[in-house]
Coordinates of C-alpha atoms in Angstrom, one line a residue:
X36 CA 115.8 -130.3 -9.1
X37 CA 114.3 -130.7 -12.6
X38 CA 110.8 -129.9 -11.3
X39 CA 112.2 -126.7 -9.8
X40 CA 113.9 -125.8 -13.1
X41 CA 110.7 -126.4 -15.0
X42 CA 108.6 -124.3 -12.5
X43 CA 111.2 -121.5 -12.4
X44 CA 111.4 -121.4 -16.2
X45 CA 107.6 -121.2 -16.6
X46 CA 107.5 -118.4 -14.0
X47 CA 110.3 -116.5 -15.8
X48 CA 108.6 -116.7 -19.1
X49 CA 105.3 -115.5 -17.7
X50 CA 106.9 -112.7 -15.9
X51 CA 108.7 -111.6 -19.1
X52 CA 105.6 -111.7 -21.1
X53 CA 103.7 -109.5 -18.6
X54 CA 106.5 -107.0 -18.8
X55 CA 106.6 -106.9 -22.6
X56 CA 103.7 -104.4 -23.1
X57 CA 105.2 -102.1 -20.5
X58 CA 108.6 -102.3 -22.1
X59 CA 107.2 -101.1 -25.5
X60 CA 105.5 -98.2 -23.8
X61 CA 108.6 -97.1 -21.8
X62 CA 110.8 -97.0 -24.9
X63 CA 108.5 -94.8 -27.0
X64 CA 110.6 -91.6 -26.2
X65 CA 113.6 -93.4 -27.7
X66 CA 113.4 -94.1 -31.4
X67 CA 115.7 -96.8 -32.7
X68 CA 116.4 -99.3 -35.5
X69 CA 113.4 -101.4 -36.6
X70 CA 113.2 -104.7 -34.7
X71 CA 111.8 -108.1 -35.8
X72 CA 108.6 -109.0 -33.9
X73 CA 110.0 -112.2 -32.5
X74 CA 113.8 -112.0 -32.7
X75 CA 114.2 -108.3 -32.0
X76 CA 117.6 -107.2 -33.3
X77 CA 119.3 -110.5 -32.8
X78 CA 119.2 -111.3 -36.5
X79 CA 121.0 -108.1 -37.2
X80 CA 124.1 -109.4 -35.5
X81 CA 125.9 -111.8 -37.8
X82 CA 128.9 -112.6 -35.6
X83 CA 131.1 -111.7 -38.5
X84 CA 133.3 -109.1 -36.8
X85 CA 131.1 -106.1 -37.8
X86 CA 128.5 -106.2 -35.1
X87 CA 130.1 -103.6 -32.8
X88 CA 130.6 -101.2 -35.8
X89 CA 126.9 -101.6 -36.6
X90 CA 126.0 -100.4 -33.1
X91 CA 128.3 -97.4 -33.6
X92 CA 126.5 -96.6 -36.9
X93 CA 123.1 -96.9 -35.2
X94 CA 124.4 -94.5 -32.6
X95 CA 125.2 -91.9 -35.2
X96 CA 121.6 -92.2 -36.5
X97 CA 120.0 -92.2 -33.0
X98 CA 122.0 -89.8 -30.8
X99 CA 122.5 -90.5 -27.1
X100 CA 120.4 -93.7 -26.8
X101 CA 118.2 -96.2 -28.6
X102 CA 116.5 -99.4 -27.6
X103 CA 117.9 -102.8 -28.5
X104 CA 115.7 -106.0 -28.4
X105 CA 117.0 -109.5 -27.7
X106 CA 114.1 -111.7 -28.5
X107 CA 110.5 -110.7 -27.9
X108 CA 110.8 -109.9 -24.2
X109 CA 114.2 -108.5 -23.4
X110 CA 115.0 -104.8 -24.1
X111 CA 118.0 -102.7 -23.2
X112 CA 118.2 -99.0 -23.7
X113 CA 121.6 -98.7 -25.3
X114 CA 123.4 -95.5 -24.4
X115 CA 126.6 -94.2 -26.1
X116 CA 127.2 -90.6 -25.0
X117 CA 129.1 -89.3 -22.0
X118 CA 126.2 -87.1 -20.8
X119 CA 124.0 -90.2 -20.6
X120 CA 126.7 -92.4 -19.2
X121 CA 127.3 -90.0 -16.4
X122 CA 123.7 -90.3 -15.2
X123 CA 123.7 -94.1 -15.0
X124 CA 127.3 -94.7 -13.8
X125 CA 127.1 -92.1 -11.0
X126 CA 124.4 -94.3 -9.4
X127 CA 124.8 -97.5 -7.5
X128 CA 122.2 -99.3 -9.6
X129 CA 122.8 -103.0 -9.7
X130 CA 123.9 -105.0 -12.8
X131 CA 120.9 -106.2 -14.9
X132 CA 119.1 -109.3 -13.8
X133 CA 119.1 -110.9 -17.3
X134 CA 122.6 -111.1 -18.9
X135 CA 124.5 -111.4 -15.7
X136 CA 122.3 -114.2 -14.3
X137 CA 123.9 -116.5 -16.9
X138 CA 127.3 -116.0 -15.2
X139 CA 126.2 -116.4 -11.6
X140 CA 126.4 -120.2 -11.6
X141 CA 130.1 -119.8 -12.5
X142 CA 131.3 -116.9 -10.4
X143 CA 128.6 -116.7 -7.8
X144 CA 127.5 -113.4 -6.2
X145 CA 130.9 -111.7 -6.2
X146 CA 131.5 -108.0 -6.6
X147 CA 130.7 -108.2 -10.3
X148 CA 127.0 -109.2 -9.9
X149 CA 126.2 -108.6 -6.2
X150 CA 124.0 -105.6 -5.2
X151 CA 122.6 -103.6 -2.3
X152 CA 124.2 -104.0 1.1
X153 CA 126.0 -107.2 0.1
X154 CA 127.8 -105.4 -2.7
X155 CA 128.6 -102.3 -0.4
X156 CA 129.9 -104.5 2.4
X157 CA 132.1 -106.6 0.1
X158 CA 133.4 -103.6 -1.7
X159 CA 134.4 -102.0 1.6
X160 CA 136.1 -105.2 2.8
X161 CA 138.0 -105.8 -0.4
X162 CA 139.2 -102.3 -1.1
X163 CA 142.3 -102.7 1.1
X164 CA 143.4 -105.5 -1.2
X165 CA 144.2 -102.9 -3.9
X166 CA 146.1 -100.4 -1.8
X167 CA 149.4 -99.5 -3.4
X168 CA 151.4 -101.1 -0.6
X169 CA 149.7 -104.4 -1.6
X170 CA 150.2 -103.7 -5.4
X171 CA 153.9 -102.8 -5.2
X172 CA 155.4 -106.3 -4.9
X173 CA 153.1 -107.6 -7.7
X174 CA 155.1 -105.7 -10.4
X175 CA 158.0 -108.1 -10.0
X176 CA 155.6 -111.1 -10.2
X177 CA 154.0 -109.7 -13.3
X178 CA 157.4 -109.2 -14.8
X179 CA 158.3 -112.9 -14.1
X180 CA 155.1 -114.1 -15.8
X181 CA 155.7 -111.8 -18.8
X182 CA 159.3 -113.1 -19.2
X183 CA 158.1 -116.7 -19.1
X184 CA 155.8 -115.9 -22.0
X185 CA 158.4 -113.9 -23.9
X186 CA 160.9 -116.8 -23.7
X187 CA 158.3 -119.0 -25.3
X188 CA 158.1 -116.5 -28.2
X189 CA 161.8 -117.0 -29.1
X190 CA 160.9 -119.6 -31.7
X191 CA 158.6 -117.1 -33.5
X192 CA 161.3 -114.5 -33.5
X193 CA 163.7 -117.0 -35.1
X194 CA 161.3 -118.2 -37.8
X195 CA 159.5 -114.9 -38.4
X196 CA 156.2 -116.8 -38.6
X197 CA 152.9 -115.2 -37.7
X198 CA 151.3 -116.4 -34.4
X199 CA 148.2 -115.8 -32.4
X200 CA 148.6 -113.6 -29.3
X201 CA 145.5 -114.0 -27.2
X202 CA 146.0 -117.6 -26.0
X203 CA 149.6 -116.9 -25.0
X204 CA 148.6 -113.6 -23.2
X205 CA 145.6 -115.2 -21.5
X206 CA 147.8 -117.9 -20.0
X207 CA 150.3 -115.3 -18.9
X208 CA 147.7 -113.1 -17.2
X209 CA 146.2 -116.2 -15.5
X210 CA 149.7 -117.1 -14.2
X211 CA 150.1 -113.6 -13.0
X212 CA 146.8 -113.3 -11.1
X213 CA 147.4 -116.6 -9.5
X214 CA 150.9 -115.5 -8.3
X215 CA 149.9 -112.0 -7.3
X216 CA 146.4 -112.4 -5.8
X217 CA 146.7 -116.0 -4.5
X218 CA 150.5 -116.6 -4.1
X219 CA 149.8 -119.8 -6.2
X220 CA 152.3 -121.1 -8.7
X221 CA 150.2 -123.0 -11.2
X222 CA 152.8 -123.4 -14.1
X223 CA 149.8 -122.8 -16.3
X224 CA 151.9 -121.2 -19.0
X225 CA 153.6 -124.5 -19.6
X226 CA 150.9 -127.0 -18.5
X227 CA 147.8 -125.1 -19.6
X228 CA 144.8 -123.9 -17.7
X229 CA 142.1 -121.6 -19.1
X230 CA 138.5 -120.5 -18.9
X231 CA 137.9 -120.2 -22.6
X232 CA 135.2 -122.9 -22.4
X233 CA 133.1 -121.1 -19.8
X234 CA 133.4 -117.7 -21.5
X235 CA 132.3 -119.0 -24.9
X236 CA 129.4 -121.1 -23.5
X237 CA 128.0 -118.1 -21.5
X238 CA 128.1 -115.9 -24.6
X239 CA 126.6 -118.7 -26.7
X240 CA 123.7 -118.9 -24.2
X241 CA 123.1 -115.2 -24.3
X242 CA 122.9 -115.2 -28.1
X243 CA 120.7 -118.3 -28.4
X244 CA 117.2 -117.3 -27.3
X245 CA 115.9 -120.8 -26.4
X246 CA 118.9 -121.2 -24.1
X247 CA 117.6 -118.3 -22.0
X248 CA 115.2 -121.0 -20.6
X249 CA 117.1 -122.8 -17.8
X250 CA 115.4 -126.1 -18.5
X251 CA 116.3 -126.1 -22.3
X252 CA 119.9 -125.1 -21.5
X253 CA 120.2 -127.7 -18.8
X254 CA 119.3 -130.6 -21.2
X255 CA 121.4 -129.2 -24.1
X256 CA 124.9 -130.5 -25.0
X257 CA 126.1 -127.0 -24.3
X258 CA 124.5 -127.1 -20.8
X259 CA 126.3 -130.3 -20.1
X260 CA 129.6 -128.9 -21.2
X261 CA 129.0 -125.8 -19.1
X262 CA 128.3 -127.7 -15.9
X263 CA 131.4 -129.8 -16.5
X264 CA 133.6 -126.8 -17.0
X265 CA 132.1 -125.1 -14.0
X266 CA 132.9 -128.1 -11.9
X267 CA 136.6 -128.0 -13.0
X268 CA 136.8 -124.3 -12.2
X269 CA 135.1 -124.6 -8.8
X270 CA 137.4 -127.5 -7.9
X271 CA 140.4 -125.5 -8.7
X272 CA 139.1 -122.5 -6.7
X273 CA 138.3 -124.8 -3.7
X274 CA 141.8 -126.2 -3.8
X275 CA 143.5 -122.7 -3.8
X276 CA 141.3 -121.6 -0.8
X277 CA 141.8 -124.9 1.1
X278 CA 145.6 -124.7 0.9
X279 CA 145.6 -121.1 2.1
X280 CA 143.3 -121.8 5.0
X281 CA 145.6 -124.6 6.1
X282 CA 148.5 -122.3 5.9
X283 CA 146.8 -119.6 7.9
X284 CA 145.9 -122.2 10.7
X285 CA 149.6 -122.8 11.1
X286 CA 150.5 -119.2 11.7
X287 CA 151.6 -118.7 15.3
X288 CA 152.4 -115.0 15.6
X289 CA 150.6 -111.8 14.6
X290 CA 152.0 -110.3 11.4
X291 CA 153.7 -113.6 10.5
X292 CA 152.1 -113.6 7.1
X293 CA 153.8 -110.3 6.1
X294 CA 157.2 -111.6 7.2
X295 CA 156.8 -114.9 5.4
X296 CA 155.6 -113.5 2.1
X297 CA 153.7 -110.6 0.7
X298 CA 150.2 -109.9 1.9
X299 CA 147.9 -110.9 -1.0
X300 CA 144.3 -110.6 -2.0
X301 CA 143.4 -114.0 -0.7
X302 CA 144.8 -113.1 2.7
X303 CA 142.6 -110.1 2.8
X304 CA 139.6 -112.1 1.8
X305 CA 140.1 -114.7 4.5
X306 CA 141.0 -112.2 7.2
X307 CA 138.6 -109.3 6.4
X308 CA 136.2 -108.3 9.2
X309 CA 133.5 -105.7 9.3
X310 CA 132.6 -103.5 12.3
X311 CA 130.8 -106.4 13.9
X312 CA 133.9 -108.6 13.5
X313 CA 132.1 -110.7 10.9
X314 CA 134.1 -112.1 8.1
X315 CA 133.0 -113.4 4.7
X316 CA 131.3 -116.8 4.5
X317 CA 132.9 -119.7 2.6
X318 CA 130.4 -119.1 -0.2
X319 CA 131.3 -115.4 -0.4
X320 CA 135.0 -116.2 -0.5
X321 CA 134.6 -118.7 -3.3
X322 CA 132.5 -116.2 -5.3
X323 CA 135.1 -113.4 -4.9
X324 CA 138.0 -115.8 -5.8
X325 CA 136.1 -117.0 -8.9
X326 CA 135.3 -113.4 -9.8
X327 CA 138.9 -112.3 -9.6
X328 CA 140.2 -115.4 -11.4
X329 CA 138.0 -114.3 -14.3
X330 CA 138.1 -110.5 -14.1
X331 CA 141.8 -110.5 -13.1
X332 CA 143.0 -112.3 -16.2
X333 CA 140.6 -112.5 -19.1
X334 CA 139.9 -108.7 -19.3
X335 CA 143.6 -107.9 -18.9
X336 CA 144.5 -110.5 -21.6
X337 CA 142.2 -108.8 -24.0
X338 CA 143.6 -105.4 -23.3
X339 CA 147.3 -106.5 -23.6
X340 CA 146.6 -108.5 -26.8
X341 CA 145.0 -105.5 -28.6
X342 CA 147.7 -103.1 -27.3
X343 CA 150.4 -105.2 -28.8
X344 CA 148.4 -105.5 -32.0
X345 CA 148.0 -101.7 -32.2
X346 CA 151.7 -101.1 -31.7
X347 CA 152.5 -103.7 -34.4
X348 CA 150.3 -101.7 -36.8
X349 CA 151.9 -98.4 -35.8
X350 CA 155.7 -98.8 -35.8
X351 CA 156.3 -95.1 -35.4
X352 CA 154.5 -95.1 -32.0
X353 CA 156.1 -98.4 -31.2
X354 CA 159.6 -96.9 -31.6
X355 CA 158.8 -93.9 -29.4
X356 CA 157.6 -96.3 -26.7
X357 CA 160.7 -98.5 -27.0
X358 CA 163.0 -95.6 -26.8
X359 CA 161.2 -94.4 -23.6
X360 CA 161.3 -98.0 -22.1
X361 CA 164.9 -98.6 -22.8
X362 CA 165.8 -95.3 -21.1
X363 CA 163.7 -96.2 -18.1
X364 CA 164.9 -99.8 -17.7
X365 CA 168.6 -99.1 -18.3
X366 CA 169.3 -102.8 -19.1
X367 CA 167.1 -104.4 -16.4
X368 CA 165.0 -107.4 -17.4
X369 CA 162.2 -106.6 -15.0
X370 CA 159.9 -103.7 -14.3
X371 CA 159.8 -102.2 -10.8
X372 CA 157.1 -100.1 -9.1
X373 CA 158.9 -96.8 -9.6
X374 CA 159.4 -97.5 -13.4
X375 CA 155.6 -97.5 -14.0
X376 CA 155.4 -93.7 -13.7
X377 CA 158.4 -93.1 -16.0
X378 CA 156.8 -94.3 -19.3
X379 CA 154.2 -91.6 -20.1
X380 CA 154.2 -92.0 -23.9
X381 CA 153.7 -95.8 -23.5
X382 CA 150.9 -95.1 -21.1
X383 CA 149.2 -92.9 -23.7
X384 CA 149.5 -95.6 -26.3
X385 CA 148.0 -98.1 -23.8
X386 CA 145.0 -95.8 -23.2
X387 CA 144.5 -95.2 -26.9
X388 CA 144.3 -98.9 -27.5
X389 CA 141.9 -99.3 -24.6
X390 CA 139.8 -96.6 -26.3
X391 CA 139.7 -98.4 -29.6
X392 CA 139.5 -101.9 -28.2
X393 CA 137.9 -101.7 -24.7
X394 CA 138.4 -105.1 -23.0
X395 CA 134.8 -104.9 -21.7
X396 CA 132.9 -103.5 -24.7
X397 CA 129.6 -102.9 -22.8
X398 CA 128.1 -103.1 -19.3
X399 CA 124.4 -103.0 -18.2
X400 CA 122.5 -101.9 -15.2
X401 CA 118.9 -102.6 -13.9
X402 CA 117.1 -99.4 -12.9
X403 CA 115.4 -99.7 -9.6
X404 CA 113.9 -96.1 -9.6
X405 CA 112.9 -93.7 -12.3
X406 CA 115.9 -92.2 -14.1
X407 CA 115.9 -88.9 -15.9
X408 CA 118.6 -88.0 -18.4
X409 CA 120.0 -84.5 -19.0
X410 CA 117.7 -83.9 -22.0
X411 CA 114.6 -84.6 -20.0
X412 CA 113.8 -88.1 -21.3
X413 CA 113.0 -90.6 -18.5
X414 CA 112.9 -94.3 -18.0
X415 CA 110.9 -95.9 -15.2
X416 CA 112.1 -98.4 -12.6
X417 CA 112.5 -101.9 -14.0
X418 CA 114.3 -101.0 -17.2
X419 CA 117.6 -102.3 -18.3
X420 CA 120.3 -99.8 -19.5
X421 CA 123.2 -101.0 -21.6
X422 CA 126.3 -98.7 -21.7
X423 CA 128.1 -99.2 -24.9
X424 CA 131.7 -98.5 -24.0
X425 CA 132.8 -99.3 -27.5
X426 CA 130.2 -96.9 -28.8
X427 CA 131.2 -94.1 -26.5
X428 CA 134.9 -94.5 -27.4
X429 CA 134.1 -94.3 -31.1
X430 CA 131.5 -91.6 -30.9
X431 CA 132.5 -89.0 -33.6
X432 CA 130.8 -86.2 -31.7
X433 CA 133.3 -86.7 -28.9
X434 CA 136.4 -88.0 -30.7
X435 CA 137.8 -86.4 -33.8
X436 CA 138.6 -89.2 -36.4
X437 CA 137.5 -91.8 -33.8
X438 CA 138.9 -94.8 -35.8
X439 CA 142.4 -93.3 -36.0
X440 CA 145.1 -94.5 -33.5
X441 CA 146.3 -91.2 -31.9
X442 CA 148.0 -91.5 -28.4
X443 CA 148.2 -87.7 -28.2
X444 CA 144.5 -87.6 -27.4
X445 CA 145.7 -88.5 -23.9
X446 CA 148.0 -85.6 -23.3
X447 CA 146.9 -83.9 -20.1
X448 CA 145.8 -80.7 -21.9
X449 CA 143.6 -82.8 -24.3
X450 CA 142.1 -84.9 -21.5
X451 CA 141.1 -81.8 -19.6
X452 CA 139.0 -80.7 -22.5
X453 CA 136.8 -83.8 -22.6
X454 CA 134.1 -85.2 -20.3
X455 CA 135.6 -87.7 -17.8
X456 CA 132.9 -90.1 -19.0
X457 CA 134.2 -90.0 -22.6
X458 CA 136.8 -92.7 -21.7
X459 CA 135.5 -95.4 -19.4
X460 CA 137.4 -98.7 -20.1
X461 CA 137.1 -99.5 -16.4
X462 CA 133.6 -98.0 -16.0
X463 CA 133.2 -95.1 -13.6
X464 CA 131.4 -94.0 -10.4
X465 CA 130.9 -96.1 -7.3
X466 CA 130.7 -99.4 -9.2
X467 CA 133.9 -98.9 -11.2
X468 CA 136.5 -101.7 -11.6
X469 CA 138.1 -102.2 -8.2
X470 CA 141.1 -103.7 -9.9
X471 CA 141.8 -101.1 -12.5
X472 CA 145.2 -100.0 -11.0
X473 CA 146.3 -103.7 -10.9
X474 CA 145.3 -104.0 -14.6
X475 CA 147.0 -100.8 -15.7
X476 CA 150.2 -101.8 -13.8
X477 CA 150.2 -105.2 -15.5
X478 CA 149.6 -103.8 -19.0
X479 CA 152.5 -101.3 -18.5
X480 CA 154.9 -104.0 -17.3
X481 CA 154.0 -106.5 -20.0
X482 CA 154.1 -104.0 -22.8
X483 CA 157.4 -102.6 -21.6
X484 CA 159.2 -105.9 -21.3
X485 CA 157.7 -107.1 -24.7
X486 CA 159.0 -104.0 -26.6
X487 CA 162.4 -104.2 -24.9
X488 CA 162.8 -107.7 -26.3
X489 CA 160.9 -107.8 -29.6
X490 CA 160.0 -105.6 -32.5
X491 CA 156.2 -106.2 -33.3
X492 CA 155.2 -106.5 -36.9
X493 CA 151.7 -106.4 -38.4
X494 CA 150.6 -109.4 -40.4
X495 CA 148.4 -107.9 -43.2
X496 CA 146.8 -111.4 -43.8
X497 CA 145.2 -111.4 -40.4
X498 CA 143.0 -108.5 -39.5
X499 CA 141.1 -109.1 -36.2
X500 CA 137.3 -109.6 -36.6
X501 CA 136.3 -108.2 -33.2
X502 CA 133.3 -109.7 -31.3
X503 CA 131.8 -108.9 -27.9
X504 CA 132.1 -111.9 -25.7
X505 CA 132.5 -111.6 -21.9
X506 CA 135.5 -109.6 -23.0
X507 CA 136.4 -108.2 -26.4
X508 CA 137.7 -111.1 -28.6
X509 CA 138.5 -111.7 -32.2
X510 CA 136.8 -114.4 -34.3
X511 CA 140.0 -115.2 -36.2
X512 CA 142.5 -114.5 -33.3
X513 CA 145.0 -111.6 -33.0
X514 CA 148.1 -112.3 -35.1
X515 CA 151.4 -110.6 -35.3
X516 CA 155.0 -111.3 -36.2
X517 CA 158.1 -110.5 -34.1
X518 CA 161.8 -109.9 -34.5
X519 CA 164.4 -109.6 -31.7
X520 CA 165.6 -106.2 -30.7
X521 CA 169.4 -106.7 -30.2
X522 CA 172.0 -104.3 -28.9
X523 CA 174.9 -103.3 -31.1
X524 CA 178.4 -103.3 -29.6
X525 CA 178.0 -99.7 -28.5
X526 CA 174.9 -100.6 -26.5
X527 CA 172.5 -98.7 -28.6
X528 CA 169.2 -100.3 -29.9
X529 CA 169.3 -101.6 -33.4
X530 CA 166.0 -102.7 -35.0
X531 CA 166.4 -105.5 -37.4

């Protein structure tokens, strides 16, 4: 195995060096910030909470697109304008074969990283798992998970102390995805279970140029920790799949699953068949389960955490949301499917937070054929294109006062005046996020139940220092304070 790693690493370095000269030539039509001959732009990123804003500033100086170098061999054309984004996201080009390869040993070749016919087949087989009939019963399960989290927050409401949101929300969304997609009660909100370690190690590897070499990373302390964390995650996945397979073997009658419990994503994975009556292999099933364990909770946790933070910072919008939610819920302690469409102002606030703090701040594709953008500039096959979602969402040529929180941007009449590619928190085109409706439903349910129970208050001593990881995170956490929202004797809301 070590001999294979050594040979593979040498071949990878040789291949990259041969491509270096071509990469320089291909990027000539796209001027960009000066790069170090060895480190590229890596030294420009200080991991201090300002890196994403630096990319936005570069975008103002270099409209539409500019090259970004990671080390001496790896270059991405960073695009940050809807007209450019439309070209790349309208295609079915695969994810890049550099950044995403670091995650494959964890989540395998699931929908996130697969390509070609395999991606097309899996996408078609899994799409029924996100039909609204399947999503409907999930809202109650999401509400249950949210209420478990909110009950834990009682002590913060009593003391008024500041607390960090992300870890609480991450455990809640993990609890929710396990209940909804896998009908699995993990009790993770009280017993603990997280993928923090894997996410952080993958991002550390991407930022550390020597770790791009498989052999160096394998022998490093971080490589050891990564393999150990992967083993734990894979064992957990295998246990979830094993138990469901045993349950399915015991089914006697057709349709028994639906009468016993709600049809979930794992049922669809295990029972999916193509036109040749071929299902997914055990390896494919594990990859898709691992993919949705990550994508179904970590991205949503980032989104919810920053939504609650934004509402804490803007009490006037928070109040409008709460009034709307109270009228919709009419005293209920749980959201229902029909309630999701009755909170339009809250939905606009959610979208505005997703604009300012997109859970996935950037995505990248590998171009397999020449690609010409609307202004006539072309990149050849073999190039990597990075779509800066954070940059698009804060592009001042698209958004007036882009750093200001303004939910009215998402009034229907305002939306109709913008390019549909100006707001892409779930990407767009054929490779958009298959679970975006699941995610939006969960964000609505959690925000509604949180605002019904608590007043969110900004802590001025803790301003998030945002950083791009696998999802958008904060170096110093996301902190708020809360107070209970009681009812007065007449039943009206009274904010303490």
